[in-house]
Short mmCIF file of C-alpha atoms and ligand atoms in Angstrom, two decimals:
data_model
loop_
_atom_site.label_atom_id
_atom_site.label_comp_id
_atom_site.label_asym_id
_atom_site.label_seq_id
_atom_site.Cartn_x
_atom_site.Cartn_y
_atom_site.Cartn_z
CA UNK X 457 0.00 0.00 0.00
CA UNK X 458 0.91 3.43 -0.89
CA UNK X 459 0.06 5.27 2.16
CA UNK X 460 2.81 7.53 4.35
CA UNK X 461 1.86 8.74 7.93
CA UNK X 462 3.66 11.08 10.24
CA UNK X 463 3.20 10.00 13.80
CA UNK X 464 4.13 11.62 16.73
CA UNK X 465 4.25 9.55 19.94
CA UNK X 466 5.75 6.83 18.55
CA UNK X 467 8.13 6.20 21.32
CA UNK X 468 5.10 6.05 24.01
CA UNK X 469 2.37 3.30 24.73
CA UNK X 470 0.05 4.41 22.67
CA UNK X 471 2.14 5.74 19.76
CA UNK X 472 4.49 2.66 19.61
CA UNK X 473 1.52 0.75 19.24
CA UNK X 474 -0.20 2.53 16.49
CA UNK X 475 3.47 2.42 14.91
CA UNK X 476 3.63 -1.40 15.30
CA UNK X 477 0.04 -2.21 13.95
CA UNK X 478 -0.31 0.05 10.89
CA UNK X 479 3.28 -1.06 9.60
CA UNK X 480 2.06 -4.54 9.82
CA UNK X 481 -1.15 -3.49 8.42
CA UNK X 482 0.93 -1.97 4.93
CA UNK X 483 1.37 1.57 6.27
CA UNK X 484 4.58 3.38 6.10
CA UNK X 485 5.43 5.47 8.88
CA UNK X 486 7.77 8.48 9.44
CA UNK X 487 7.69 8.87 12.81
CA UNK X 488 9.08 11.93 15.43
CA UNK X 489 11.58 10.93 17.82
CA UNK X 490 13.66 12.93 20.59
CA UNK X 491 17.61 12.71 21.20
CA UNK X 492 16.49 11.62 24.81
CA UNK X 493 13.82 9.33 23.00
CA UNK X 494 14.04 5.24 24.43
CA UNK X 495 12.84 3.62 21.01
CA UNK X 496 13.03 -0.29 21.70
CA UNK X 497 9.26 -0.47 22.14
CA UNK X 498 9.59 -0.49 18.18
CA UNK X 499 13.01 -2.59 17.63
CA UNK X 500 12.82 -4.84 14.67
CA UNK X 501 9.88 -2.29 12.99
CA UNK X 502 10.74 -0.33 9.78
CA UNK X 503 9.74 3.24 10.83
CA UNK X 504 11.32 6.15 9.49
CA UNK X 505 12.89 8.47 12.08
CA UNK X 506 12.40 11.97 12.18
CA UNK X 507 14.59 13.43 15.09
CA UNK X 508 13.04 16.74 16.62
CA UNK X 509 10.18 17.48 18.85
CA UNK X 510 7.00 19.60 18.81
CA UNK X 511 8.91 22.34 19.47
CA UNK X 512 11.28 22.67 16.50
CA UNK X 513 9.30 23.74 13.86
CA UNK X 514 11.60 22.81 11.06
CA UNK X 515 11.38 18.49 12.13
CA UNK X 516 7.55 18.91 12.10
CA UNK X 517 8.04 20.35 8.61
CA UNK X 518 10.50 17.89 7.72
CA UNK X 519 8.18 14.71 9.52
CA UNK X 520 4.75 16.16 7.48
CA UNK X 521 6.92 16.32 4.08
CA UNK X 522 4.34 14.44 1.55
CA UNK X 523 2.32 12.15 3.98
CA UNK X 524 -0.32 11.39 3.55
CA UNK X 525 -2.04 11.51 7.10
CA UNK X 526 -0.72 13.09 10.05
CA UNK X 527 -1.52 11.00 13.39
CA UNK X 528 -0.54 12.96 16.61
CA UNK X 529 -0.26 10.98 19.96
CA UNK X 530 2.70 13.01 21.04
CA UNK X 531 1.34 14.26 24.75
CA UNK X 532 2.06 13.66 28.35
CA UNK X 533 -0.37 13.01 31.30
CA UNK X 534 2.35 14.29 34.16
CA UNK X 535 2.77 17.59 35.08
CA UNK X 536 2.69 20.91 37.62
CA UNK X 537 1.79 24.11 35.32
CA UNK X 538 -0.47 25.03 32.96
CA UNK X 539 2.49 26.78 30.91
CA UNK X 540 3.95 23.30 30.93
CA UNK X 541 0.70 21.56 29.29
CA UNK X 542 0.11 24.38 27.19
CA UNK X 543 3.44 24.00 25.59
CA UNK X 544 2.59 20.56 24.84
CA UNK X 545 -0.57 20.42 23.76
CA UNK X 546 -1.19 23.99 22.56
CA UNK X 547 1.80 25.20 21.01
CA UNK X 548 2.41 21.60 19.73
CA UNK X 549 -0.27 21.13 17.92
CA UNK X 550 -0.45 24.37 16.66
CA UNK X 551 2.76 23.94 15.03
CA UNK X 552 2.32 20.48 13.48
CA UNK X 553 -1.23 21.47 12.45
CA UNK X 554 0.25 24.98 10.55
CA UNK X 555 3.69 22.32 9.32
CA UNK X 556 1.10 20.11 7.74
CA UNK X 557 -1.36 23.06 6.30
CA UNK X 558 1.58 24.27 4.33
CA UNK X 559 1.52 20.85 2.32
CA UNK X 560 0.40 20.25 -1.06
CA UNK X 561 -1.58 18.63 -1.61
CA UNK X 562 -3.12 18.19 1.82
CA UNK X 563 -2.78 15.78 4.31
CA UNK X 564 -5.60 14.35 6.71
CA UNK X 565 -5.11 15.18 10.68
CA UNK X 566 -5.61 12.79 13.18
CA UNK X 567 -5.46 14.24 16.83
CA UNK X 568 -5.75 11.70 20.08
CA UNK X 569 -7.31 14.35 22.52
CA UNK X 570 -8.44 12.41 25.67
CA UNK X 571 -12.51 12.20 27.03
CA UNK X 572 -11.15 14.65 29.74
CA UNK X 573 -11.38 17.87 27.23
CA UNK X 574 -14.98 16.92 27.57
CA UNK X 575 -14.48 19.22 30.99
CA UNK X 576 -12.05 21.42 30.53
CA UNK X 577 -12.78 22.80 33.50
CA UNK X 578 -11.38 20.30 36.02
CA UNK X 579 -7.64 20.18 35.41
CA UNK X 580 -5.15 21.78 33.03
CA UNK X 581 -4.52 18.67 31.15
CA UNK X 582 -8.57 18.41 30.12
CA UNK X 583 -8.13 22.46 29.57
CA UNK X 584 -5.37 22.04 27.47
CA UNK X 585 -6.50 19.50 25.27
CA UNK X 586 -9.93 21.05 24.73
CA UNK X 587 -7.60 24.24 23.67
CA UNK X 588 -5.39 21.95 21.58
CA UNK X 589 -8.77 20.68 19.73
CA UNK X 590 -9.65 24.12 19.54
CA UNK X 591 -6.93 25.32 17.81
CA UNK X 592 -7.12 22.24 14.88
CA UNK X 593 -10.64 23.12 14.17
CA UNK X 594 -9.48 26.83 13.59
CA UNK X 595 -6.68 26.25 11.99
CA UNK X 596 -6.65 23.56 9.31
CA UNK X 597 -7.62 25.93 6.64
CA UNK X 598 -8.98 23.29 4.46
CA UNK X 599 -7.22 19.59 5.73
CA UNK X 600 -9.28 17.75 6.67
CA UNK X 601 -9.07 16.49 10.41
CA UNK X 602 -11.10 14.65 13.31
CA UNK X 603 -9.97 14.49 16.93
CA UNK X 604 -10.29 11.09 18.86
CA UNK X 605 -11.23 11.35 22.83
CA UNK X 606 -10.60 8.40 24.44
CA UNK X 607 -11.32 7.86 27.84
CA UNK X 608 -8.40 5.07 29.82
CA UNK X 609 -6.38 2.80 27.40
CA UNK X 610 -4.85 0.34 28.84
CA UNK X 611 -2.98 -2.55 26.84
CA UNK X 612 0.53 -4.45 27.81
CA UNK X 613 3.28 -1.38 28.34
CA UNK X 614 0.77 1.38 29.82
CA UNK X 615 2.55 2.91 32.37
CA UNK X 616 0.03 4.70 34.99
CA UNK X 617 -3.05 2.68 34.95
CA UNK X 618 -0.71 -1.05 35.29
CA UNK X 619 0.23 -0.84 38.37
CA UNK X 620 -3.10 -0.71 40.15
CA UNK X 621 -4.10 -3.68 37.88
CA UNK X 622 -1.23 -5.52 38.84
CA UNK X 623 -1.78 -4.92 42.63
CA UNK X 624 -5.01 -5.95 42.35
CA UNK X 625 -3.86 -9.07 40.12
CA UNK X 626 -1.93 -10.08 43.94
CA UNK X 627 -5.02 -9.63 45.63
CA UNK X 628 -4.92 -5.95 46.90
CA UNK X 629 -7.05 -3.12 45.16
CA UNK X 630 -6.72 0.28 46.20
CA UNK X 631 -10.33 2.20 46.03
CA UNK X 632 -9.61 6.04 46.13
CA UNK X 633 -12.63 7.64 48.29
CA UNK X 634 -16.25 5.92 47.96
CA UNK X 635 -15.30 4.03 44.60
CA UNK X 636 -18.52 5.28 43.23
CA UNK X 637 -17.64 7.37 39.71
CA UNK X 638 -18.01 5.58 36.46
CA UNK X 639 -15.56 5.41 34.00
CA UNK X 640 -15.33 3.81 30.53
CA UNK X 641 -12.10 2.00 29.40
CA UNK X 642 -10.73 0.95 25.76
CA UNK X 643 -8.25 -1.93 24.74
CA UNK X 644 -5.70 0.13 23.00
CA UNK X 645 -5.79 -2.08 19.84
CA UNK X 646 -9.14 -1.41 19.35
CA UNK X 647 -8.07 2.54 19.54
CA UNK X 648 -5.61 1.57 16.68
CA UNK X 649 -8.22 -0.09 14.62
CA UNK X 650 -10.41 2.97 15.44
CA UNK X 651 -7.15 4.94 14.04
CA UNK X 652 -7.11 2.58 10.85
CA UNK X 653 -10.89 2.92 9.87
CA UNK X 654 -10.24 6.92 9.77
CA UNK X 655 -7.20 6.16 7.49
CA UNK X 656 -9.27 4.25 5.08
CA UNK X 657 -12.36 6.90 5.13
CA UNK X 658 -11.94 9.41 3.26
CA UNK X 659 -15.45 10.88 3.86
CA UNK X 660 -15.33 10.63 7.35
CA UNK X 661 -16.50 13.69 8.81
CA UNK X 662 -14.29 16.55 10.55
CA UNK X 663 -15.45 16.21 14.19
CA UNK X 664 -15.00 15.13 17.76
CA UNK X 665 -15.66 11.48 18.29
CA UNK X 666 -15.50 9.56 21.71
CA UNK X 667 -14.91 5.87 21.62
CA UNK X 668 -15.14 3.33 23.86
CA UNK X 669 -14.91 -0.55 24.44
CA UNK X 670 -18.49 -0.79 23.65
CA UNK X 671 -19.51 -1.44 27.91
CA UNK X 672 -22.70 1.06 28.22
CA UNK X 673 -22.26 2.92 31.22
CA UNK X 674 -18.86 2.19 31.43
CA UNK X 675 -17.30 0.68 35.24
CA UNK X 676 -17.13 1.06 38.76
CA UNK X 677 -13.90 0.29 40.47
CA UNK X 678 -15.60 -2.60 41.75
CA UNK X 679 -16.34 -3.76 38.13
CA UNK X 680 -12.89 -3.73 37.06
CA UNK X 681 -11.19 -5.64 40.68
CA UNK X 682 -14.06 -8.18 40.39
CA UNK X 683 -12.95 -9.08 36.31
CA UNK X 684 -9.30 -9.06 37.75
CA UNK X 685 -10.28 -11.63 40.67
CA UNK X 686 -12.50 -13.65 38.08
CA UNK X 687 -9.42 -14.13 35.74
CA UNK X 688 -6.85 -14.71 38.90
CA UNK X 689 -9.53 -17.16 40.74
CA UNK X 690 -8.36 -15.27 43.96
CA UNK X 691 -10.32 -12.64 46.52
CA UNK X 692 -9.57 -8.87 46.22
CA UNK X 693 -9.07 -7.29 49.25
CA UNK X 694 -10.49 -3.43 48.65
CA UNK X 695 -8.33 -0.75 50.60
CA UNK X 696 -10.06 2.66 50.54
CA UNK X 697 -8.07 5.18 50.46
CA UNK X 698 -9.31 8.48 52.11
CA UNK X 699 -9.51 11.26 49.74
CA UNK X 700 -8.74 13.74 52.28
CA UNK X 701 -5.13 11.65 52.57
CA UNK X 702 -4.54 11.62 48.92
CA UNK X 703 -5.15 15.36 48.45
CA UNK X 704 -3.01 16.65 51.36
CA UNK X 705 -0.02 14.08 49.32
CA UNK X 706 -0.94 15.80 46.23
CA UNK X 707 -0.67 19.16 47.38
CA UNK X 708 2.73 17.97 48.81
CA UNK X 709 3.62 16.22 45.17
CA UNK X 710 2.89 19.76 43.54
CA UNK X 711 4.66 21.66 45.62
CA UNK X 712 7.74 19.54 45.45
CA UNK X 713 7.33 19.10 41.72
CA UNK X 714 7.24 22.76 41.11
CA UNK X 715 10.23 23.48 43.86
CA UNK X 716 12.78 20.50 42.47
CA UNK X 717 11.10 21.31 38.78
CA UNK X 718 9.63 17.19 37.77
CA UNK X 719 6.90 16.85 36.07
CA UNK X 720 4.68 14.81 38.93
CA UNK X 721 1.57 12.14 38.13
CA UNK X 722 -0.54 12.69 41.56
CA UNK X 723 -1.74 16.36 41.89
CA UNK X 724 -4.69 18.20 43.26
CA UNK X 725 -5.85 18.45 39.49
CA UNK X 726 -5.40 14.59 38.64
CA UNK X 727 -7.40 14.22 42.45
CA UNK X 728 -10.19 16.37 40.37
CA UNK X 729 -10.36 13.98 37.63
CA UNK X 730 -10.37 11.12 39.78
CA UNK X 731 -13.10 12.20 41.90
CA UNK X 732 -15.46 13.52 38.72
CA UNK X 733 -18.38 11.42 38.91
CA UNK X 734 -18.90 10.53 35.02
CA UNK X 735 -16.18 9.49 32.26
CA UNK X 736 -18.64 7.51 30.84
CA UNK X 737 -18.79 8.12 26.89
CA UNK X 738 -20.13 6.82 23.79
CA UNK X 739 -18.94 5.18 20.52
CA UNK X 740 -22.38 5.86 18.66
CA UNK X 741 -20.88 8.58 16.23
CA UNK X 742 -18.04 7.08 15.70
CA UNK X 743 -19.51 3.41 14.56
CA UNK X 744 -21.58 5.27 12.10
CA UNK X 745 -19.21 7.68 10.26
CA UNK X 746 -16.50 4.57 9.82
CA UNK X 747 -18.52 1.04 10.85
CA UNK X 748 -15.67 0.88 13.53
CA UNK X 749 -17.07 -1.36 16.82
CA UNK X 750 -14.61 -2.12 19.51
CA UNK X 751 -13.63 -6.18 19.54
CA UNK X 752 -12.30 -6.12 22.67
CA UNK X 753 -14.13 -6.53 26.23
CA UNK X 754 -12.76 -5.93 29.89
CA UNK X 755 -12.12 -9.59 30.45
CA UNK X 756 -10.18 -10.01 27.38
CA UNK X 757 -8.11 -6.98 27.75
CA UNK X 758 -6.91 -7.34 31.16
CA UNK X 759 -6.21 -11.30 30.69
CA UNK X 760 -3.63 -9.79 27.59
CA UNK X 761 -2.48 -6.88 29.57
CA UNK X 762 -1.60 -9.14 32.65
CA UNK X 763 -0.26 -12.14 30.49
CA UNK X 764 1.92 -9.51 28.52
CA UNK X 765 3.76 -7.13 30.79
N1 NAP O 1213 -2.88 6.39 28.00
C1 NAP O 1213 -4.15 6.75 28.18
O1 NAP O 1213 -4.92 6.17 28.95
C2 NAP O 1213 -4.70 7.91 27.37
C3 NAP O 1213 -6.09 8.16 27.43
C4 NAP O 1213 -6.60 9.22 26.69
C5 NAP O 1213 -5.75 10.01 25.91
N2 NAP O 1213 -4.40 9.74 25.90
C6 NAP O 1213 -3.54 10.61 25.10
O2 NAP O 1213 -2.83 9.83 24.17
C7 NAP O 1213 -1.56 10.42 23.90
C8 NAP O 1213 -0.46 9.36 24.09
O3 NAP O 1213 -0.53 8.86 25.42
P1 NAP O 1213 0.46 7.71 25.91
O4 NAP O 1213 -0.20 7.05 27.07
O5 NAP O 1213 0.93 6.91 24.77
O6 NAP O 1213 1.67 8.61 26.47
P2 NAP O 1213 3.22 8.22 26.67
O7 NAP O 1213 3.40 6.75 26.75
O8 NAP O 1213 3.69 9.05 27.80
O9 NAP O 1213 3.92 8.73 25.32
C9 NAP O 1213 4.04 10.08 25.06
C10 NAP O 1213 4.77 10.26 23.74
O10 NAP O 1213 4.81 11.66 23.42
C11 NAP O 1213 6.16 12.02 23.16
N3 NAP O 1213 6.40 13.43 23.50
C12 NAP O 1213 6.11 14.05 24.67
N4 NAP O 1213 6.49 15.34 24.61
C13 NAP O 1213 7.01 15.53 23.38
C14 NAP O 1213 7.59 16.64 22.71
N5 NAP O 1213 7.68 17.83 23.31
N6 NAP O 1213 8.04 16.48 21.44
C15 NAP O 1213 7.94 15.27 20.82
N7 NAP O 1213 7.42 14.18 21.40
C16 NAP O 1213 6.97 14.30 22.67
C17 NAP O 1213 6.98 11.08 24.01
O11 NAP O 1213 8.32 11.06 23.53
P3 NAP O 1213 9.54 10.50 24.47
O12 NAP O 1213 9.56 9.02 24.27
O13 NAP O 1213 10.73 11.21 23.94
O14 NAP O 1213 9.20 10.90 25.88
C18 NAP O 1213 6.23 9.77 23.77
O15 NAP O 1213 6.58 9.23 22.51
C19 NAP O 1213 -1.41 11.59 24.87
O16 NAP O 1213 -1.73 12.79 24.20
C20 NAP O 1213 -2.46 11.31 25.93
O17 NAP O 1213 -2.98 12.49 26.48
C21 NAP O 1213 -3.86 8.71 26.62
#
């Protein structure tokens, strides 16, 4: 197949996948990579190497050069500022989006957002990426794009989600306050077949989809220990955590991250998002404009997530 894609993210979990699955689909890939970049997740893969990062302008120009779809996963989940978020998402995508706007002809523009831009309003990583959609849907002057928001992928290599699964794989779950919100969760190959439908439609609208595993109304916490202790055959002892005790460490975490400058996971923000009562979404839209369904259910995915890593 004749088909080129620029993909950002391709040294991360979700990129590296989306890397691994469309090569072996037929897809060639040029993908971004950073000097500091660690890129065995995709040794023995033929991907074309673009070193920069969304911050040098002239590698974005030099990764979009005559693709024919852009895919950008580049993003991180950790971190204390909303300067440092913005640079990411923001400024990032406003680059690659202008880099791949000065193309002729065109190229398509895949974003992965995240479900959390559907409330922008509860931490700067959900206000930055509903900025970052914002600015595609301004600025694409004619390419035509669609922005993915998934809610929690998980899959073998994920690296924030994996150890809770793993702790409750030994028999210990820890339940942050009541347990109560509801969440949805998607298999990450089914977000790369999602990715690979797009690819293939070319009349796919320009628009915001959500997607999900195909679970209506998403999980509890309890839903998701229970399917671990069904595939282990062994009791799950719940541990609530109090959130009053996680907040006080988060406000500790921030401080610390923003005195010794790391970019830190558990913060009075990511507390927000935990505690936000519905991340339950819907792949409706997105089954009709492609005919993509997700194949793979809760069960399955944890029993290959805990068999793989
Ligand atoms: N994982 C989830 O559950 C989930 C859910 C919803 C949405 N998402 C979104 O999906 C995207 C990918 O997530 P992930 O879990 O795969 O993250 P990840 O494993 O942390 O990977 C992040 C990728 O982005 C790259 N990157 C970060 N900053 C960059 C920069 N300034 N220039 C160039 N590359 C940069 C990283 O490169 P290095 O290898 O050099 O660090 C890495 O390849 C993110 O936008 C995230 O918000 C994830």
């Amino acid at each position: 197949m004749d088909y080129t894609i620029a993909l950002t993210g391709a040294t991360g979990f979700i990129g590296s996948m989306v890397a691994r699955q469309l090569v072996t689909a037929g897809f060639k890939i040029q993908a971004l990579t950073r000097a500091t970049s660690d890129r065995s997740r995709l040794s023995g893969i033929s991907v074309h190497w673009v070193e920069g990062a969304l911050e040098d302008v002239d590698s974005l120009r030099r990764l979009v050069n005559g693709v024919d779809a852009v895919v950008h996963c580049a993003g991180a989940v950790r971190g204390a500022t909303r300067d440092h978020f913005k640079r990411i998402y923001v400024d990032g995508v406003a680059r690659l989006v202008h880099a791949a706007a000065e193309q002729h002809p065109l190229p398509r523009f895949l974003f992965i957002s995240s479900l959390a831009a559907r409330q922008p309003d509860v931490s700067l990583y959900a206000a930055s990426k509903r900025q970052a959609e914002a600015v595609i849907v301004e600025n694409a002057d004619g390419m035509p794009w669609v922005v993915l928001r998934p809610p929690a992928v998980y899959g073998p290599g994920e690296r924030e989600m994996l150890p809770l699964i793993r702790w409750m794989a030994r028999g210990i779950a820890f339940v942050f306050g009541s347990g109560n919100t509801r969440f949805s969760m998607l298999y990450v190959d089914d977000l790369v077949e999602a990715i690979r439908k797009w690819l293939l439609d070319e009349n796919c609208p320009c628009r915001v989809f959500e997607l999900h595993d195909g679970h209506p109304g998403g999980y509890s916490w309890k839903d998701v220990i229970d399917t671990v202790g069904r595939l282990n055959a062994k009791r799950v002892r719940c541990l609530h955590v109090p959130v009053s005790a996680v907040t006080g460490l988060a406000k500790l975490n921030l401080f610390a991250a923003r005195m010794f400058r790391y970019e830190p996971m558990l913060t009075p923000y990511k507390i927000r998002e935990l505690k936000h009562p519905d991340w339950v979404c819907d792949n409706t839209a997105l089954t009709q404009a492609t005919g993509w369904t997700p194949e793979v259910p809760l069960e399955e995915g944890l029993r290959r997530t805990l068999a793989l890593s």
